[in-house]
Coordinates of C-alpha atoms and ligand atoms in Angstrom, one line a residue:
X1 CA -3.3 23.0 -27.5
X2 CA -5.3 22.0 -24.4
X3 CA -4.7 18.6 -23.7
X4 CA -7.1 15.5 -22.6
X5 CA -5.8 13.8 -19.7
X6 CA -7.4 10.1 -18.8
X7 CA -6.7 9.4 -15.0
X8 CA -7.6 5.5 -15.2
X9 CA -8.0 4.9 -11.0
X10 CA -9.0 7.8 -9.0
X11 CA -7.5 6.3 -5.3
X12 CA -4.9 7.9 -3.9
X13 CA -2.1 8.2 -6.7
X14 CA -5.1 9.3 -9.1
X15 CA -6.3 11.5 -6.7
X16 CA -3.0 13.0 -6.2
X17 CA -2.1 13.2 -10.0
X18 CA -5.2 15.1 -10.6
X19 CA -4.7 17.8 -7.9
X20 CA -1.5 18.0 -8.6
X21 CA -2.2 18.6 -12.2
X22 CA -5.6 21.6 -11.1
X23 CA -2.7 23.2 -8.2
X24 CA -0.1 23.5 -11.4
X25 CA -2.7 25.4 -13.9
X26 CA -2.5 22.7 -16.4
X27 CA -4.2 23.3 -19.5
X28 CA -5.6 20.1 -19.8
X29 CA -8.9 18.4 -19.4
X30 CA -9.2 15.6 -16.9
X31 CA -11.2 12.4 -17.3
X32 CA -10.9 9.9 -14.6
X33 CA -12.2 6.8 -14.4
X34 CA -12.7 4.5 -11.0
X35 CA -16.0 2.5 -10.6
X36 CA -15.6 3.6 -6.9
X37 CA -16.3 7.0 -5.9
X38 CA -13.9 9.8 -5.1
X39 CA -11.9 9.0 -1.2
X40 CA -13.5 5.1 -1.9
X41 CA -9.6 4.2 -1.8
X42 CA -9.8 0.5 -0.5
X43 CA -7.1 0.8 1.8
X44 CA -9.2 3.6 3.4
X45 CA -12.9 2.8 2.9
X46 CA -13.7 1.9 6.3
X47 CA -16.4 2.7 8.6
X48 CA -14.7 2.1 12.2
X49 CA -12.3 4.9 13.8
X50 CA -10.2 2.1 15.4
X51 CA -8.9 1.2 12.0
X52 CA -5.4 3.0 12.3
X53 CA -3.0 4.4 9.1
X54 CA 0.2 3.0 10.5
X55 CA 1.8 6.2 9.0
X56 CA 2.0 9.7 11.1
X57 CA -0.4 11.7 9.6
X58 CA 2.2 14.2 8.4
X59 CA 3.3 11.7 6.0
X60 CA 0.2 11.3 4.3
X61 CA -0.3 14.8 2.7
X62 CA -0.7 14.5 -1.2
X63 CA 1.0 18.0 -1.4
X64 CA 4.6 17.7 -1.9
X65 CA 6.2 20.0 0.9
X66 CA 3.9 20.8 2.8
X67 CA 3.1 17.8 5.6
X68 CA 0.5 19.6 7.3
X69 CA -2.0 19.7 4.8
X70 CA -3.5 16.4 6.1
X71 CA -2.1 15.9 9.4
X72 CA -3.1 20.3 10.3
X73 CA -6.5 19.5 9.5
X74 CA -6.8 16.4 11.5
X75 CA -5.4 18.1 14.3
X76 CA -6.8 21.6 13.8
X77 CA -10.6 19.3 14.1
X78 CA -9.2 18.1 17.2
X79 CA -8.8 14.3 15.4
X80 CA -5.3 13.3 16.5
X81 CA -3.2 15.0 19.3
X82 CA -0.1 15.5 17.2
X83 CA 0.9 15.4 13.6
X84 CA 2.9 12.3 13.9
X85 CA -0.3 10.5 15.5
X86 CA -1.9 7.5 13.7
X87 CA -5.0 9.0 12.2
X88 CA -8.4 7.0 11.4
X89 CA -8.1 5.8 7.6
X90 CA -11.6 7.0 6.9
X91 CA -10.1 10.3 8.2
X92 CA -7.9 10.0 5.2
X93 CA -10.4 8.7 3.0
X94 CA -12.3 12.1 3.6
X95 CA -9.4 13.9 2.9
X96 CA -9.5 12.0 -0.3
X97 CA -12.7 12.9 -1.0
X98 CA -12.5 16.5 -0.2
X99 CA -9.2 17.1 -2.0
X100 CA -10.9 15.8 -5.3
X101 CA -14.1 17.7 -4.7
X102 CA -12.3 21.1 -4.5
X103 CA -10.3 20.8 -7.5
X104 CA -13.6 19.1 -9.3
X105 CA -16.0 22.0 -8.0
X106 CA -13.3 24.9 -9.2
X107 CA -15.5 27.1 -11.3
X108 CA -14.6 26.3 -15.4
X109 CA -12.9 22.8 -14.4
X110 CA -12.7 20.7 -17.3
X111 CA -13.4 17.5 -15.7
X112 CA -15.5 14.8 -15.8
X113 CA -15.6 11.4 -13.5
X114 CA -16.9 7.5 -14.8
X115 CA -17.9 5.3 -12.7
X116 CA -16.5 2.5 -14.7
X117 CA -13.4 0.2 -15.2
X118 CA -11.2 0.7 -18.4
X119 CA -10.0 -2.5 -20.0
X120 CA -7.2 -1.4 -22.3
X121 CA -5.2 1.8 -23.4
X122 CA -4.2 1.4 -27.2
X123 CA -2.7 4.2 -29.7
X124 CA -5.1 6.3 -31.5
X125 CA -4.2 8.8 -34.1
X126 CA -2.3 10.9 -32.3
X127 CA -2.7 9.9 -29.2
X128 CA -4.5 7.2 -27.5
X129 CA -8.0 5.8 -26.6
X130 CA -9.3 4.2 -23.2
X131 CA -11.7 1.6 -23.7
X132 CA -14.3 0.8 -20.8
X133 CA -15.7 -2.0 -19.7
X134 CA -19.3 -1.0 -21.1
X135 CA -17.5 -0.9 -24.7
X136 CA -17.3 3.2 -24.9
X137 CA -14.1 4.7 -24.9
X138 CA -11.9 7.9 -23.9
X139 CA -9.9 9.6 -26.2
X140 CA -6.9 11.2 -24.3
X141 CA -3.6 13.1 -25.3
X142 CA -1.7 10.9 -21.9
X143 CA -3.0 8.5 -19.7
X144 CA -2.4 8.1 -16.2
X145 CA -2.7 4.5 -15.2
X146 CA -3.1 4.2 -11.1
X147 CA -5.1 1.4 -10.7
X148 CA -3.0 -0.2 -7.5
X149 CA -3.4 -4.0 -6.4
X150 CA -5.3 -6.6 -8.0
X151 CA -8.7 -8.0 -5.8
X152 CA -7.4 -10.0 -2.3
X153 CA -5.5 -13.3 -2.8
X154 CA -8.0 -16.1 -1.3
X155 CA -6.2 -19.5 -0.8
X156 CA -6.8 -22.2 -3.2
X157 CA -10.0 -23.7 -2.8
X158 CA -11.5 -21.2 0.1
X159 CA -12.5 -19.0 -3.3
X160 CA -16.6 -18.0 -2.7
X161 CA -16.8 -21.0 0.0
X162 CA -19.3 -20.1 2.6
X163 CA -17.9 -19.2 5.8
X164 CA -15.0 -17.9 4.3
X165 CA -14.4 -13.6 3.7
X166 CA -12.1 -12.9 1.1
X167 CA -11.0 -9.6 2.8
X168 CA -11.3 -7.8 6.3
X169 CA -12.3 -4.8 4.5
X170 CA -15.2 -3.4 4.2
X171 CA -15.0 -4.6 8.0
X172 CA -19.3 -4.2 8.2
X173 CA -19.2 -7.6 5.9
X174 CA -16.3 -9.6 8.2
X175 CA -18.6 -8.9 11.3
X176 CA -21.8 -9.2 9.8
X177 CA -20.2 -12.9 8.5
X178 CA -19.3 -13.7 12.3
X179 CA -21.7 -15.2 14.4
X180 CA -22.5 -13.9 18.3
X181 CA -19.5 -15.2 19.9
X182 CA -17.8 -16.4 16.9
X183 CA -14.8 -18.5 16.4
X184 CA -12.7 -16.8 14.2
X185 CA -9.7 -18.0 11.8
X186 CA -8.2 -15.0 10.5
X187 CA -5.5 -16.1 7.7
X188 CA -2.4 -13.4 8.0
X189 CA -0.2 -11.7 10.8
X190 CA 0.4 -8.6 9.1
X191 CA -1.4 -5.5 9.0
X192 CA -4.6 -6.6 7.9
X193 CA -5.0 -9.6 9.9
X194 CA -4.0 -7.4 13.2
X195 CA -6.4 -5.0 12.4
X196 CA -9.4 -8.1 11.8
X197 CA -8.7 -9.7 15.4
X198 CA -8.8 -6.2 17.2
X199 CA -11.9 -5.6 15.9
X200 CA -13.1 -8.9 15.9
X201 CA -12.1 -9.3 19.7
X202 CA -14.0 -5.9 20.3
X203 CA -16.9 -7.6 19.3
X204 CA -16.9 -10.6 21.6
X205 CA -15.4 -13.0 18.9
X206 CA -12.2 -15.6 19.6
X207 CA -10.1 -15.0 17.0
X208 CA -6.8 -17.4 15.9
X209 CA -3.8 -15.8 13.5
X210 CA -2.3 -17.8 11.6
X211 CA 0.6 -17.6 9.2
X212 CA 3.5 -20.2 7.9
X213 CA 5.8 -17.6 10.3
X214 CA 3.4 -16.8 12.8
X215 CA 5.8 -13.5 12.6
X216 CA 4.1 -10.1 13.9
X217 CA 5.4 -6.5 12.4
X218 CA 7.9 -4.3 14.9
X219 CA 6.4 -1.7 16.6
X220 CA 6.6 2.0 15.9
X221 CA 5.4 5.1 17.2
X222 CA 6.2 7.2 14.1
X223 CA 6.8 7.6 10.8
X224 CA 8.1 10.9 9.5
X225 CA 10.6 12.6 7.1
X226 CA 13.1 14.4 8.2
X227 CA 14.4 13.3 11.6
X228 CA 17.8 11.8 10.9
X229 CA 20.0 12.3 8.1
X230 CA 21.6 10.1 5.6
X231 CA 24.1 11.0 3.1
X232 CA 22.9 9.8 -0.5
X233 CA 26.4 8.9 -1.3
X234 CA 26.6 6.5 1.5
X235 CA 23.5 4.9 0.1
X236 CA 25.0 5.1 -3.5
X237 CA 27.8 3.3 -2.5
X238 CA 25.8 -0.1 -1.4
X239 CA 26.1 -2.7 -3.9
X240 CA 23.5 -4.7 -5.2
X241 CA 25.2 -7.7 -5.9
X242 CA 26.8 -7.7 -2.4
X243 CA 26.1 -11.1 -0.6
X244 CA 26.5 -9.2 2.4
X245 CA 24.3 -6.3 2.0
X246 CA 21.2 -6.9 4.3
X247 CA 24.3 -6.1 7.4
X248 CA 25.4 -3.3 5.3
X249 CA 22.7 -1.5 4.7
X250 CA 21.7 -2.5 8.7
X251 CA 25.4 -1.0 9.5
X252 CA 24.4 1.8 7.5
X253 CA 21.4 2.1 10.2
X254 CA 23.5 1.7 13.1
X255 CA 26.1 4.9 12.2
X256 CA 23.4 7.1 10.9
X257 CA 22.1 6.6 14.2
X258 CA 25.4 6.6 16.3
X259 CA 23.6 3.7 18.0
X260 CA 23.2 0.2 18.1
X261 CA 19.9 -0.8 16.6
X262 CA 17.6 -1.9 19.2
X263 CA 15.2 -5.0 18.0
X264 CA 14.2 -7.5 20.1
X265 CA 15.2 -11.1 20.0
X266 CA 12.9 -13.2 17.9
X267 CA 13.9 -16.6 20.0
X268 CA 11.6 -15.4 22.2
X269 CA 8.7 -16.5 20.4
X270 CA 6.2 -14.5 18.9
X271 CA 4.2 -12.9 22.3
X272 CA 7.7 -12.6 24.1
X273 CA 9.1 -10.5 20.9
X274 CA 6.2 -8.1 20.9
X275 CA 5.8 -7.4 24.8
X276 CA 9.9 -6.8 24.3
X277 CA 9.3 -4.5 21.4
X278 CA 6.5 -2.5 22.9
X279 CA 9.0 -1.7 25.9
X280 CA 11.3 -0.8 23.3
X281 CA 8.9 1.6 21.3
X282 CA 7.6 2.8 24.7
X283 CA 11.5 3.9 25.9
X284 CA 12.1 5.5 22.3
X285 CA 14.4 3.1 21.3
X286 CA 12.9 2.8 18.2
X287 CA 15.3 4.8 15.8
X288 CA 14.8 2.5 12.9
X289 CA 11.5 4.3 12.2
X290 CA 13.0 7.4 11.2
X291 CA 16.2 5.7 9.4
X292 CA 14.0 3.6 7.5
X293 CA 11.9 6.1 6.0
X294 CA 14.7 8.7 4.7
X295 CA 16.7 5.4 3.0
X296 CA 13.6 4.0 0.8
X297 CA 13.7 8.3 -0.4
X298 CA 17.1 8.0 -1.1
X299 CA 17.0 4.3 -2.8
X300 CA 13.9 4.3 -4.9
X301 CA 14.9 7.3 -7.5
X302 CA 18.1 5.2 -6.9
X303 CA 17.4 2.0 -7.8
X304 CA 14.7 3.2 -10.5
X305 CA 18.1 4.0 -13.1
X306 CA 19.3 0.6 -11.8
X307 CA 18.1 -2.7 -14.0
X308 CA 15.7 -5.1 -12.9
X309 CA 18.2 -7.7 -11.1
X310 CA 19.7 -5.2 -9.3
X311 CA 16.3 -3.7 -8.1
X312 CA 15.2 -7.9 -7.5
X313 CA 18.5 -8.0 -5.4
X314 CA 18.0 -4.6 -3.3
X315 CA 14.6 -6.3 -2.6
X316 CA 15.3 -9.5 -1.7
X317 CA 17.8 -8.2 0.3
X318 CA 15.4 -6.3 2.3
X319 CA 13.2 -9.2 2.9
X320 CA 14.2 -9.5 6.7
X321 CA 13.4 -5.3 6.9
X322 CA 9.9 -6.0 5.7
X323 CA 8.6 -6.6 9.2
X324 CA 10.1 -3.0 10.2
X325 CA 8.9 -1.3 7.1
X326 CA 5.7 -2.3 7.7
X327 CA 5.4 -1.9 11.4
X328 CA 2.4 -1.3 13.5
X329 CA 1.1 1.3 15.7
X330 CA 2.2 1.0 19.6
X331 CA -1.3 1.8 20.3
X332 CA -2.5 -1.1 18.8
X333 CA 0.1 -3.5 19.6
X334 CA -0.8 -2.6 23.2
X335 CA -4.4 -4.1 22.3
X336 CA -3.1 -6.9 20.6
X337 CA -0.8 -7.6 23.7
X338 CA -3.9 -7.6 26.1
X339 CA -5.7 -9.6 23.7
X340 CA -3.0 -12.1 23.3
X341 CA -2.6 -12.4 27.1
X342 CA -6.0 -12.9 28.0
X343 CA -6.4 -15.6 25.5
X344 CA -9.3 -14.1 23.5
X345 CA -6.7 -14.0 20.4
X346 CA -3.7 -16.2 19.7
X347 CA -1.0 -16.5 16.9
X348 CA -0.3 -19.9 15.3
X349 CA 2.9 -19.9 13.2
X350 CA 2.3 -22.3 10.9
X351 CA -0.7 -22.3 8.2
X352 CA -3.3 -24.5 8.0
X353 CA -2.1 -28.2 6.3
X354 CA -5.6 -28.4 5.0
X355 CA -8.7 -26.1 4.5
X356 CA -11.6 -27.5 3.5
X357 CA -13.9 -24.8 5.1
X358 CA -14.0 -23.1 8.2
X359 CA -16.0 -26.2 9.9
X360 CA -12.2 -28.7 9.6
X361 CA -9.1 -27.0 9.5
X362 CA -6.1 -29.2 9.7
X363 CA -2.8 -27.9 11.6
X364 CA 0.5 -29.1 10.4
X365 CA 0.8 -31.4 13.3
X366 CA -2.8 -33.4 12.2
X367 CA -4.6 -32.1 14.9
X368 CA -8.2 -30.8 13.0
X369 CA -10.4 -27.7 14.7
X370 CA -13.3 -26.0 14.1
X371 CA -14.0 -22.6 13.2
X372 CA -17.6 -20.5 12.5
X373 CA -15.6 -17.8 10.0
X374 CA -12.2 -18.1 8.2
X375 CA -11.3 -14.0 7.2
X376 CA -8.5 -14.1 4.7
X377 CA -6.1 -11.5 4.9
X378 CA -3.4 -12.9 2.8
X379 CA -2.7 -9.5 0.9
X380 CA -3.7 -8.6 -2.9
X381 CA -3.3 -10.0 -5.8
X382 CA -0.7 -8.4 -8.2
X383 CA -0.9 -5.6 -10.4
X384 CA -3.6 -6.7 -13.1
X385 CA -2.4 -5.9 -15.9
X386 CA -0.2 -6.7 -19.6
X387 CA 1.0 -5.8 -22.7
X388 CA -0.8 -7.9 -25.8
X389 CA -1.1 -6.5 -29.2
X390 CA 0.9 -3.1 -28.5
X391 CA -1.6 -2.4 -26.0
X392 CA -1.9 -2.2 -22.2
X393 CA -4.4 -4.5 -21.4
X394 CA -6.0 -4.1 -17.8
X395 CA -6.2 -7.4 -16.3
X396 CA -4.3 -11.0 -15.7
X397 CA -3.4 -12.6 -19.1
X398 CA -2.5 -16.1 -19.9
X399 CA 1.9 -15.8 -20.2
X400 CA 1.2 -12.4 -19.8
X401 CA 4.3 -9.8 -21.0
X402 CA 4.4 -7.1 -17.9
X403 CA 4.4 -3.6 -19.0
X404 CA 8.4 -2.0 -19.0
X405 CA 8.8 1.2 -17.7
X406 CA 11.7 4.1 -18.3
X407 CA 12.9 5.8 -15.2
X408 CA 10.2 8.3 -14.9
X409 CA 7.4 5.8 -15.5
X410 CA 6.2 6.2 -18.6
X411 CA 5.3 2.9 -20.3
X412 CA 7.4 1.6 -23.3
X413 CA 5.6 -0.3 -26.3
X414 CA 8.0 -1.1 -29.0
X415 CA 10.8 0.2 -27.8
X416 CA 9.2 3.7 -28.2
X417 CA 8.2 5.7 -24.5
X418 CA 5.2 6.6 -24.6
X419 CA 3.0 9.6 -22.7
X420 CA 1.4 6.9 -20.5
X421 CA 2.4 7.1 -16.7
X422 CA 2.5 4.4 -14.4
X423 CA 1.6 5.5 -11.0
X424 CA 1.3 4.3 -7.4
X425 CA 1.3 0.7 -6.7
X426 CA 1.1 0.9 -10.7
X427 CA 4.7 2.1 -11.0
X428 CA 5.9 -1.2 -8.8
X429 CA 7.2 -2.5 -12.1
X430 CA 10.0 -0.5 -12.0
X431 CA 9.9 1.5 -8.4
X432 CA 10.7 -1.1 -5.8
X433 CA 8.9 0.2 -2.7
X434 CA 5.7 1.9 -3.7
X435 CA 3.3 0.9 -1.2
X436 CA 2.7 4.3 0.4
X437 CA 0.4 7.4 0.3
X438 CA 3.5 9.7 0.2
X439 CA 5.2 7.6 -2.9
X440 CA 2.3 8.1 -4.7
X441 CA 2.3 11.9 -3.8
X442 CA 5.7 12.2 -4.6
X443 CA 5.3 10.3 -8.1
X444 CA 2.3 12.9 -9.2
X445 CA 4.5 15.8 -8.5
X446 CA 7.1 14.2 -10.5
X447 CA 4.7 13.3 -13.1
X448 CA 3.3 17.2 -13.2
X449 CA 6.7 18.8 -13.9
X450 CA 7.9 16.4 -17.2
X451 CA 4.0 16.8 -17.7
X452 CA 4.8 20.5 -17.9
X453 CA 7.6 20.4 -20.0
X454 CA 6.7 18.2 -22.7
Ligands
FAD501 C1 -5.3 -2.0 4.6 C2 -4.3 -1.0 4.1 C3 -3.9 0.0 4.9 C4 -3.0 0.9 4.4 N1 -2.6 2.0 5.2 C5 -1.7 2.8 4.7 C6 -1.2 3.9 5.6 O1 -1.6 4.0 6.7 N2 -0.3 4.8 5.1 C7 0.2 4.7 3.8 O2 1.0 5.5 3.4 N3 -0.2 3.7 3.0 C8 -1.1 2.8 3.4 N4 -1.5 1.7 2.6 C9 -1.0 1.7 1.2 C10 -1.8 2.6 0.4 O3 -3.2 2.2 0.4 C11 -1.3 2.6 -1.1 O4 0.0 3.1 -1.0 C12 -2.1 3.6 -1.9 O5 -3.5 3.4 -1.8 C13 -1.7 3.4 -3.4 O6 -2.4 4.2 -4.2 P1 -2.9 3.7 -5.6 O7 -3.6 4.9 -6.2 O8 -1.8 3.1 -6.3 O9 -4.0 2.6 -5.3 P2 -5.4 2.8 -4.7 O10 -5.5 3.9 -3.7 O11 -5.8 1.4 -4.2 O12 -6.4 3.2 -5.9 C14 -6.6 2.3 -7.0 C15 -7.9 2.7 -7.6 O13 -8.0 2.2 -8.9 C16 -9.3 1.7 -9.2 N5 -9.2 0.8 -10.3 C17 -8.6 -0.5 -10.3 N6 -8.7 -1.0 -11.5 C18 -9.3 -0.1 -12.3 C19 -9.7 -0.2 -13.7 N7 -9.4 -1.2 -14.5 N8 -10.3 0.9 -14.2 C20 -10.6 2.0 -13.4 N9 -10.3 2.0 -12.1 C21 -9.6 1.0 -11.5 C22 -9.7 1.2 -7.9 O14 -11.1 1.1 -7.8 C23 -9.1 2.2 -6.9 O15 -10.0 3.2 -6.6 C24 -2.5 0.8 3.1 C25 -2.9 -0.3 2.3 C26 -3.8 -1.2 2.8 C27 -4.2 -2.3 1.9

């Protein structure tokens, strides 16, 4: 019996779960449902070619296997000069795009596309039915649920206040919110925050980070799979509950490499540490990069068979590997450096003590300043979504019950596993580190072959 599949989110883990499902021969219809259009990923929806991925481009292929099939295009059109280059995210968003519209377009494709929001999965006969947010639903034989983050967290009280962007992205709306010469607050010094003051700066503005660390990511000039190798049994042997086990599973770093890891020393304040680390990155001396990558393979089918403290512990343990996991491109911390010693963008560590508007913002030691724009990239809200009623309702819910997943990510209502998949930044309920295009790749594959045998 041909069976009807309901792809609810059509970014990248949707995108991926559907091709995977058309290059497999699947006998299944396909139904997905995203009010944004196909490669309108919001990571990746950006106009400017300056807005980096901060992973190679070989990484980012959503077929399993073969690495080239983003990064060979990009290079074959002349886009990046190697495969292990940063590529433009709307590069990737294209790729999006014209991944879907091939399998879409194949001649007798069962497939159709809503430009909607679904609001809850429930059972339904057999099977289950996707309701929408314009009251219609979806009947479906297994759901796909790949929605990712939750809308971008806003401080308390800067919610819809003028002068104030929730998100840097889509960037036309930060700079159309600055004005000529602007005096910029941008709230974050992670990814999204670096990539708001390099543009900003670009376009004549002063720009201030700020964050309670005032901490920048490390540098790296790569991110790929495959150049060292770690034995899985090394990693199997790390224990959870080990006080110790941030300098074990650094140790474990250090021999894999048969090297000291290089960092540089954060006393030296936050400029200091990231003129040292671009020397580092710049010598190679960056071997972390490629350690980092092949351990979060071996430890996330790991940890998925493990129970939730463990996976809590293995995380919290990691916290101080956060900054190296999500590391920036040398290319753009060379910007960042020149911005930062020219005085046209500083980093305060230390948030704001008070907000009431971008016109007074008060520092922690009472002195107040003035800003035209405060951008707010302080990251995404979580995962919207609950279990109420023995259905998965998509959104926040008062003491809401988080959905449980088994260890290949189908959902669980009463104790009973059910042919709903949890994909993507979904799937973070039970996957620990999710946040990446070639997770989510991986995950579909996954998906595809229990898919197959069921
Ligand atoms: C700024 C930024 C840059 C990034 N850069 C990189 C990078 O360079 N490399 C990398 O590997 N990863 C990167 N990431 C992470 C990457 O974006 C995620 O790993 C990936 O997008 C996860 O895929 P997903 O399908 O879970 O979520 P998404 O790709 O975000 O897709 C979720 C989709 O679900 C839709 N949706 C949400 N709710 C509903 C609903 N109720 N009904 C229907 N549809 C719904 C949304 O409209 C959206 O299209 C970046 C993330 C950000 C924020």
């Amino acid at each position: 019996m041909r069976r009807r599949v309901v792809i609810i989110g059509g970014g990248v883990a949707g995108t991926a779960a559907f091709a995977a499902l058309a290059r497999a021969g699947a006998d299944a219809s396909v139904d997905v449902v995203d009010p944004l259009p196909a490669g309108g990923s919001p990571a990746f929806a950006v106009e400017d070619a300056a807005l980096l991925c901060n992973t190679s481009a070989d990484l980012m292929s959503l077929v399993p296997r073969t690495p080239g099939d983003f990064g060979g295009i990009l290079s074959a059109r002349g886009v990046v000069s190697d495969r292990e280059a940063f590529a433009p995210r709307r590069e990737f968003a294209r790729y999006l795009r014209d991944v879907h519209d091939f399998w879409a377009g194949r001649p007798g494709a069962a497939y159709r596309r809503f430009a909607r929001r679904a609001v809850r999965v429930e059972r339904h006969d057999d099977g289950y039915r996707v309701v929408l947010d314009d009251g219609t639903s979806l009947s479906a034989t297994d759901v796909l649920v790949c929605s990712g983050w939750g809308p971008p967290r806003v401080p308390d009280g800067l919610d819809r206040m003028p002068g104030v962007v929730p998100s840097p992205f889509p960037e036309r709306r930060m700079l159309e919110s600055v004005p000529p010469s602007g005096n910029v607050l941008v709230l974050g010094t992670k990814l999204s925050a670096i990539d708001a003051a390099l543009l900003l700066a670009r376009h004549g503005h002063r720009v201030t980070m700020a964050s309670p660390s005032g901490d920048l990511p490390a540098v790296r000039t790569r991110t790929v799979r495959g150049a060292v190798r770690i034995d899985p049994a090394e990693v199997g042997r790390l224990d959870p509950a080990d006080p110790r086990l941030t300098r074990r599973i650094l140790a474990l770093a250090a021999r894999t490499l048969g090297l000291p890891l290089s960092c540089a020393d954060a006393s030296r304040g936050t400029v200091e540490r990231l003129r040292a680390e671009i020397g580092l990155a710049r010598r190679g001396q960056v071997g972390w990069q490629d350690v980092l990558v092949e351990l979060v393979d071996i430890a996330n089918p790991m940890l998925l068979r493990r129970d939730a403290d463990a996976r809590r512990r293995v995380h919290r343990a990691c916290g101080p590997l956060m900054r190296y996991l999500g590391a920036f491109p040398l290319c753009n911390a060379e910007r960042l450096l020149a911005l930062l010693d020219s005085g046209q963008v500083r980093v305060r560590a230390g948030a704001p003590s008070r907000l009431d508007g971008p016109s007074r913002v008060q520092w922690p030691d009472g002195r107040t300043e003035r800003f035209d724009t405060i951008v707010c990239a302080t990251g995404f809200t979580s995962r919207p979504m609950h279990m109420r009623h023995g259905a998965l309702v998509l959104s926040d819910g008062p003491s809401a019950a988080p959905p449980e997943l088994d260890t290949d990510l189908r959902l669980r209502m009463d104790g009973r596993s059910e042919r709903i998949w949890l994909l993507g930044i979904s799937s973070g309920f039970r996957m620990p580190f999710v946040n990446a295009v070639h997770h989510a790749a991986d995950q579909a594959d996954a998906f595809v072959q229990k898919f197959a045998e069921a």
